[in-house]
């Protein structure tokens, strides 16, 4: 599974748990950090944890991938899952507005995720 497919799978897993405003940002042309960032919103600590868990479960089941690192899942305000070529951020509205990752990575190709439902 290439990084494009992995990013789409992660975004779909976010959508499974009703994440808001899911964005995929291709950063491979502007950074060596990763190929893709997936940024999604959760409205509570419970939802942020559920979204992060959905991503972990789907990527393990369908891509046989586990995160290399993860941060913030227990607190539930901002979860980060690092898969190497893909980094998934799930943030509550306050954190998302404060860190404004979309603006920071605006020189990458930004796409909104469109649910297949």
JSON list of C-alpha atoms in Angstrom, two decimals:
[
{"chain": "A", "resi": 1, "resn": "UNK", "atom": "CA", "xyz": [0.00, 0.00, 0.00]},
{"chain": "A", "resi": 2, "resn": "UNK", "atom": "CA", "xyz": [1.54, 3.32, -1.04]},
{"chain": "A", "resi": 3, "resn": "UNK", "atom": "CA", "xyz": [1.43, 6.49, 1.04]},
{"chain": "A", "resi": 4, "resn": "UNK", "atom": "CA", "xyz": [-1.50, 7.94, -0.97]},
{"chain": "A", "resi": 5, "resn": "UNK", "atom": "CA", "xyz": [-3.63, 4.88, -0.19]},
{"chain": "A", "resi": 6, "resn": "UNK", "atom": "CA", "xyz": [-2.50, 4.89, 3.43]},
{"chain": "A", "resi": 7, "resn": "UNK", "atom": "CA", "xyz": [-3.56, 8.54, 3.82]},
{"chain": "A", "resi": 8, "resn": "UNK", "atom": "CA", "xyz": [-6.96, 7.81, 2.24]},
{"chain": "A", "resi": 9, "resn": "UNK", "atom": "CA", "xyz": [-7.45, 4.81, 4.54]},
{"chain": "A", "resi": 10, "resn": "UNK", "atom": "CA", "xyz": [-6.58, 6.91, 7.60]},
{"chain": "A", "resi": 11, "resn": "UNK", "atom": "CA", "xyz": [-8.99, 9.66, 6.52]},
{"chain": "A", "resi": 12, "resn": "UNK", "atom": "CA", "xyz": [-11.73, 7.08, 5.98]},
{"chain": "A", "resi": 13, "resn": "UNK", "atom": "CA", "xyz": [-11.05, 5.66, 9.46]},
{"chain": "A", "resi": 14, "resn": "UNK", "atom": "CA", "xyz": [-11.43, 9.18, 10.88]},
{"chain": "A", "resi": 15, "resn": "UNK", "atom": "CA", "xyz": [-14.73, 9.51, 9.04]},
{"chain": "A", "resi": 16, "resn": "UNK", "atom": "CA", "xyz": [-15.90, 6.21, 10.57]},
{"chain": "A", "resi": 17, "resn": "UNK", "atom": "CA", "xyz": [-15.93, 7.97, 13.95]},
{"chain": "A", "resi": 18, "resn": "UNK", "atom": "CA", "xyz": [-17.58, 11.15, 12.64]},
{"chain": "A", "resi": 19, "resn": "UNK", "atom": "CA", "xyz": [-14.45, 13.29, 12.64]},
{"chain": "A", "resi": 20, "resn": "UNK", "atom": "CA", "xyz": [-15.02, 16.85, 11.45]},
{"chain": "A", "resi": 21, "resn": "UNK", "atom": "CA", "xyz": [-13.24, 18.79, 8.71]},
{"chain": "A", "resi": 22, "resn": "UNK", "atom": "CA", "xyz": [-10.88, 16.01, 7.59]},
{"chain": "A", "resi": 23, "resn": "UNK", "atom": "CA", "xyz": [-7.97, 17.35, 5.54]},
{"chain": "A", "resi": 24, "resn": "UNK", "atom": "CA", "xyz": [-5.26, 15.49, 3.67]},
{"chain": "A", "resi": 25, "resn": "UNK", "atom": "CA", "xyz": [-2.10, 17.48, 3.06]},
{"chain": "A", "resi": 26, "resn": "UNK", "atom": "CA", "xyz": [0.58, 16.17, 0.73]},
{"chain": "A", "resi": 27, "resn": "UNK", "atom": "CA", "xyz": [3.90, 17.42, 2.14]},
{"chain": "A", "resi": 28, "resn": "UNK", "atom": "CA", "xyz": [6.46, 15.22, 0.35]},
{"chain": "A", "resi": 29, "resn": "UNK", "atom": "CA", "xyz": [7.39, 18.07, -2.03]},
{"chain": "A", "resi": 30, "resn": "UNK", "atom": "CA", "xyz": [8.03, 20.52, 0.82]},
{"chain": "A", "resi": 31, "resn": "UNK", "atom": "CA", "xyz": [9.32, 18.37, 3.69]},
{"chain": "A", "resi": 32, "resn": "UNK", "atom": "CA", "xyz": [11.28, 15.20, 4.36]},
{"chain": "A", "resi": 33, "resn": "UNK", "atom": "CA", "xyz": [9.21, 14.68, 7.52]},
{"chain": "A", "resi": 34, "resn": "UNK", "atom": "CA", "xyz": [6.46, 12.65, 5.82]},
{"chain": "A", "resi": 35, "resn": "UNK", "atom": "CA", "xyz": [4.56, 12.25, 2.55]},
{"chain": "A", "resi": 36, "resn": "UNK", "atom": "CA", "xyz": [1.12, 13.05, 4.00]},
{"chain": "A", "resi": 37, "resn": "UNK", "atom": "CA", "xyz": [-0.54, 14.70, 6.97]},
{"chain": "A", "resi": 38, "resn": "UNK", "atom": "CA", "xyz": [-4.13, 13.84, 7.82]},
{"chain": "A", "resi": 39, "resn": "UNK", "atom": "CA", "xyz": [-5.75, 16.39, 10.11]},
{"chain": "A", "resi": 40, "resn": "UNK", "atom": "CA", "xyz": [-9.17, 15.74, 11.63]},
{"chain": "A", "resi": 41, "resn": "UNK", "atom": "CA", "xyz": [-11.36, 17.26, 14.31]},
{"chain": "A", "resi": 42, "resn": "UNK", "atom": "CA", "xyz": [-12.95, 15.65, 17.34]},
{"chain": "A", "resi": 43, "resn": "UNK", "atom": "CA", "xyz": [-15.37, 17.48, 19.61]},
{"chain": "A", "resi": 44, "resn": "UNK", "atom": "CA", "xyz": [-14.46, 15.80, 22.91]},
{"chain": "A", "resi": 45, "resn": "UNK", "atom": "CA", "xyz": [-11.63, 13.83, 24.49]},
{"chain": "A", "resi": 46, "resn": "UNK", "atom": "CA", "xyz": [-13.71, 10.66, 24.06]},
{"chain": "A", "resi": 47, "resn": "UNK", "atom": "CA", "xyz": [-14.21, 11.33, 20.35]},
{"chain": "A", "resi": 48, "resn": "UNK", "atom": "CA", "xyz": [-10.53, 12.19, 19.79]},
{"chain": "A", "resi": 49, "resn": "UNK", "atom": "CA", "xyz": [-9.54, 8.87, 21.40]},
{"chain": "A", "resi": 50, "resn": "UNK", "atom": "CA", "xyz": [-12.18, 7.00, 19.37]},
{"chain": "A", "resi": 51, "resn": "UNK", "atom": "CA", "xyz": [-10.96, 8.54, 16.10]},
{"chain": "A", "resi": 52, "resn": "UNK", "atom": "CA", "xyz": [-7.32, 7.73, 16.90]},
{"chain": "A", "resi": 53, "resn": "UNK", "atom": "CA", "xyz": [-8.34, 4.18, 17.84]},
{"chain": "A", "resi": 54, "resn": "UNK", "atom": "CA", "xyz": [-10.23, 3.79, 14.58]},
{"chain": "A", "resi": 55, "resn": "UNK", "atom": "CA", "xyz": [-7.16, 4.87, 12.59]},
{"chain": "A", "resi": 56, "resn": "UNK", "atom": "CA", "xyz": [-4.92, 2.47, 14.51]},
{"chain": "A", "resi": 57, "resn": "UNK", "atom": "CA", "xyz": [-7.35, -0.43, 14.08]},
{"chain": "A", "resi": 58, "resn": "UNK", "atom": "CA", "xyz": [-7.96, 0.12, 10.35]},
{"chain": "A", "resi": 59, "resn": "UNK", "atom": "CA", "xyz": [-4.30, 0.62, 9.45]},
{"chain": "A", "resi": 60, "resn": "UNK", "atom": "CA", "xyz": [-3.31, -2.47, 11.41]},
{"chain": "A", "resi": 61, "resn": "UNK", "atom": "CA", "xyz": [-6.10, -4.62, 9.91]},
{"chain": "A", "resi": 62, "resn": "UNK", "atom": "CA", "xyz": [-5.96, -3.40, 6.30]},
{"chain": "A", "resi": 63, "resn": "UNK", "atom": "CA", "xyz": [-2.35, -2.27, 5.85]},
{"chain": "A", "resi": 64, "resn": "UNK", "atom": "CA", "xyz": [-0.59, -4.31, 8.57]},
{"chain": "A", "resi": 65, "resn": "UNK", "atom": "CA", "xyz": [0.87, -1.10, 9.95]},
{"chain": "A", "resi": 66, "resn": "UNK", "atom": "CA", "xyz": [1.34, 0.07, 13.53]},
{"chain": "A", "resi": 67, "resn": "UNK", "atom": "CA", "xyz": [2.29, 3.63, 14.46]},
{"chain": "A", "resi": 68, "resn": "UNK", "atom": "CA", "xyz": [6.00, 4.21, 15.00]},
{"chain": "A", "resi": 69, "resn": "UNK", "atom": "CA", "xyz": [5.06, 6.75, 17.69]},
{"chain": "A", "resi": 70, "resn": "UNK", "atom": "CA", "xyz": [1.91, 8.13, 19.20]},
{"chain": "A", "resi": 71, "resn": "UNK", "atom": "CA", "xyz": [1.31, 11.07, 21.48]},
{"chain": "A", "resi": 72, "resn": "UNK", "atom": "CA", "xyz": [-1.58, 12.63, 23.35]},
{"chain": "A", "resi": 73, "resn": "UNK", "atom": "CA", "xyz": [-4.08, 9.81, 22.96]},
{"chain": "A", "resi": 74, "resn": "UNK", "atom": "CA", "xyz": [-4.62, 9.40, 26.70]},
{"chain": "A", "resi": 75, "resn": "UNK", "atom": "CA", "xyz": [-5.32, 13.11, 27.23]},
{"chain": "A", "resi": 76, "resn": "UNK", "atom": "CA", "xyz": [-7.63, 13.27, 24.23]},
{"chain": "A", "resi": 77, "resn": "UNK", "atom": "CA", "xyz": [-7.16, 16.93, 23.32]},
{"chain": "A", "resi": 78, "resn": "UNK", "atom": "CA", "xyz": [-4.72, 16.26, 20.47]},
{"chain": "A", "resi": 79, "resn": "UNK", "atom": "CA", "xyz": [-3.69, 12.80, 19.31]},
{"chain": "A", "resi": 80, "resn": "UNK", "atom": "CA", "xyz": [-0.75, 12.26, 16.98]},
{"chain": "A", "resi": 81, "resn": "UNK", "atom": "CA", "xyz": [-0.09, 8.96, 15.20]},
{"chain": "A", "resi": 82, "resn": "UNK", "atom": "CA", "xyz": [3.21, 8.77, 13.30]},
{"chain": "A", "resi": 83, "resn": "UNK", "atom": "CA", "xyz": [3.45, 6.08, 10.61]},
{"chain": "A", "resi": 84, "resn": "UNK", "atom": "CA", "xyz": [6.61, 7.44, 9.00]},
{"chain": "A", "resi": 85, "resn": "UNK", "atom": "CA", "xyz": [5.30, 8.49, 5.61]},
{"chain": "A", "resi": 86, "resn": "UNK", "atom": "CA", "xyz": [1.96, 9.46, 7.18]},
{"chain": "A", "resi": 87, "resn": "UNK", "atom": "CA", "xyz": [1.28, 11.56, 10.27]},
{"chain": "A", "resi": 88, "resn": "UNK", "atom": "CA", "xyz": [-2.29, 11.71, 11.60]},
{"chain": "A", "resi": 89, "resn": "UNK", "atom": "CA", "xyz": [-3.39, 14.56, 13.87]},
{"chain": "A", "resi": 90, "resn": "UNK", "atom": "CA", "xyz": [-6.76, 14.48, 15.64]},
{"chain": "A", "resi": 91, "resn": "UNK", "atom": "CA", "xyz": [-7.52, 17.71, 17.49]},
{"chain": "A", "resi": 92, "resn": "UNK", "atom": "CA", "xyz": [-10.29, 19.28, 19.50]},
{"chain": "A", "resi": 93, "resn": "UNK", "atom": "CA", "xyz": [-11.44, 22.67, 18.13]},
{"chain": "A", "resi": 94, "resn": "UNK", "atom": "CA", "xyz": [-9.39, 24.78, 20.57]},
{"chain": "A", "resi": 95, "resn": "UNK", "atom": "CA", "xyz": [-6.15, 22.96, 19.80]},
{"chain": "A", "resi": 96, "resn": "UNK", "atom": "CA", "xyz": [-6.85, 22.93, 16.08]},
{"chain": "A", "resi": 97, "resn": "UNK", "atom": "CA", "xyz": [-7.39, 26.68, 16.05]},
{"chain": "A", "resi": 98, "resn": "UNK", "atom": "CA", "xyz": [-4.35, 27.35, 18.22]},
{"chain": "A", "resi": 99, "resn": "UNK", "atom": "CA", "xyz": [-1.86, 25.21, 16.28]},
{"chain": "A", "resi": 100, "resn": "UNK", "atom": "CA", "xyz": [-3.44, 25.90, 12.86]},
{"chain": "A", "resi": 101, "resn": "UNK", "atom": "CA", "xyz": [-1.56, 23.09, 11.14]},
{"chain": "A", "resi": 102, "resn": "UNK", "atom": "CA", "xyz": [-3.33, 23.74, 7.85]},
{"chain": "A", "resi": 103, "resn": "UNK", "atom": "CA", "xyz": [-1.79, 27.23, 7.72]},
{"chain": "A", "resi": 104, "resn": "UNK", "atom": "CA", "xyz": [1.63, 25.90, 8.71]},
{"chain": "A", "resi": 105, "resn": "UNK", "atom": "CA", "xyz": [1.52, 23.31, 5.90]},
{"chain": "A", "resi": 106, "resn": "UNK", "atom": "CA", "xyz": [-0.31, 25.52, 3.38]},
{"chain": "A", "resi": 107, "resn": "UNK", "atom": "CA", "xyz": [2.52, 25.19, 0.87]},
{"chain": "A", "resi": 108, "resn": "UNK", "atom": "CA", "xyz": [1.62, 21.50, 0.55]},
{"chain": "A", "resi": 109, "resn": "UNK", "atom": "CA", "xyz": [-1.27, 20.22, -1.55]},
{"chain": "A", "resi": 110, "resn": "UNK", "atom": "CA", "xyz": [-4.37, 20.42, 0.69]},
{"chain": "A", "resi": 111, "resn": "UNK", "atom": "CA", "xyz": [-7.44, 18.29, -0.02]},
{"chain": "A", "resi": 112, "resn": "UNK", "atom": "CA", "xyz": [-10.67, 17.96, 1.92]},
{"chain": "A", "resi": 113, "resn": "UNK", "atom": "CA", "xyz": [-11.79, 14.39, 2.50]},
{"chain": "A", "resi": 114, "resn": "UNK", "atom": "CA", "xyz": [-15.07, 13.51, 0.84]},
{"chain": "A", "resi": 115, "resn": "UNK", "atom": "CA", "xyz": [-16.88, 10.63, 2.48]},
{"chain": "A", "resi": 116, "resn": "UNK", "atom": "CA", "xyz": [-18.01, 7.83, 0.19]},
{"chain": "A", "resi": 117, "resn": "UNK", "atom": "CA", "xyz": [-21.31, 7.55, 2.11]}
]
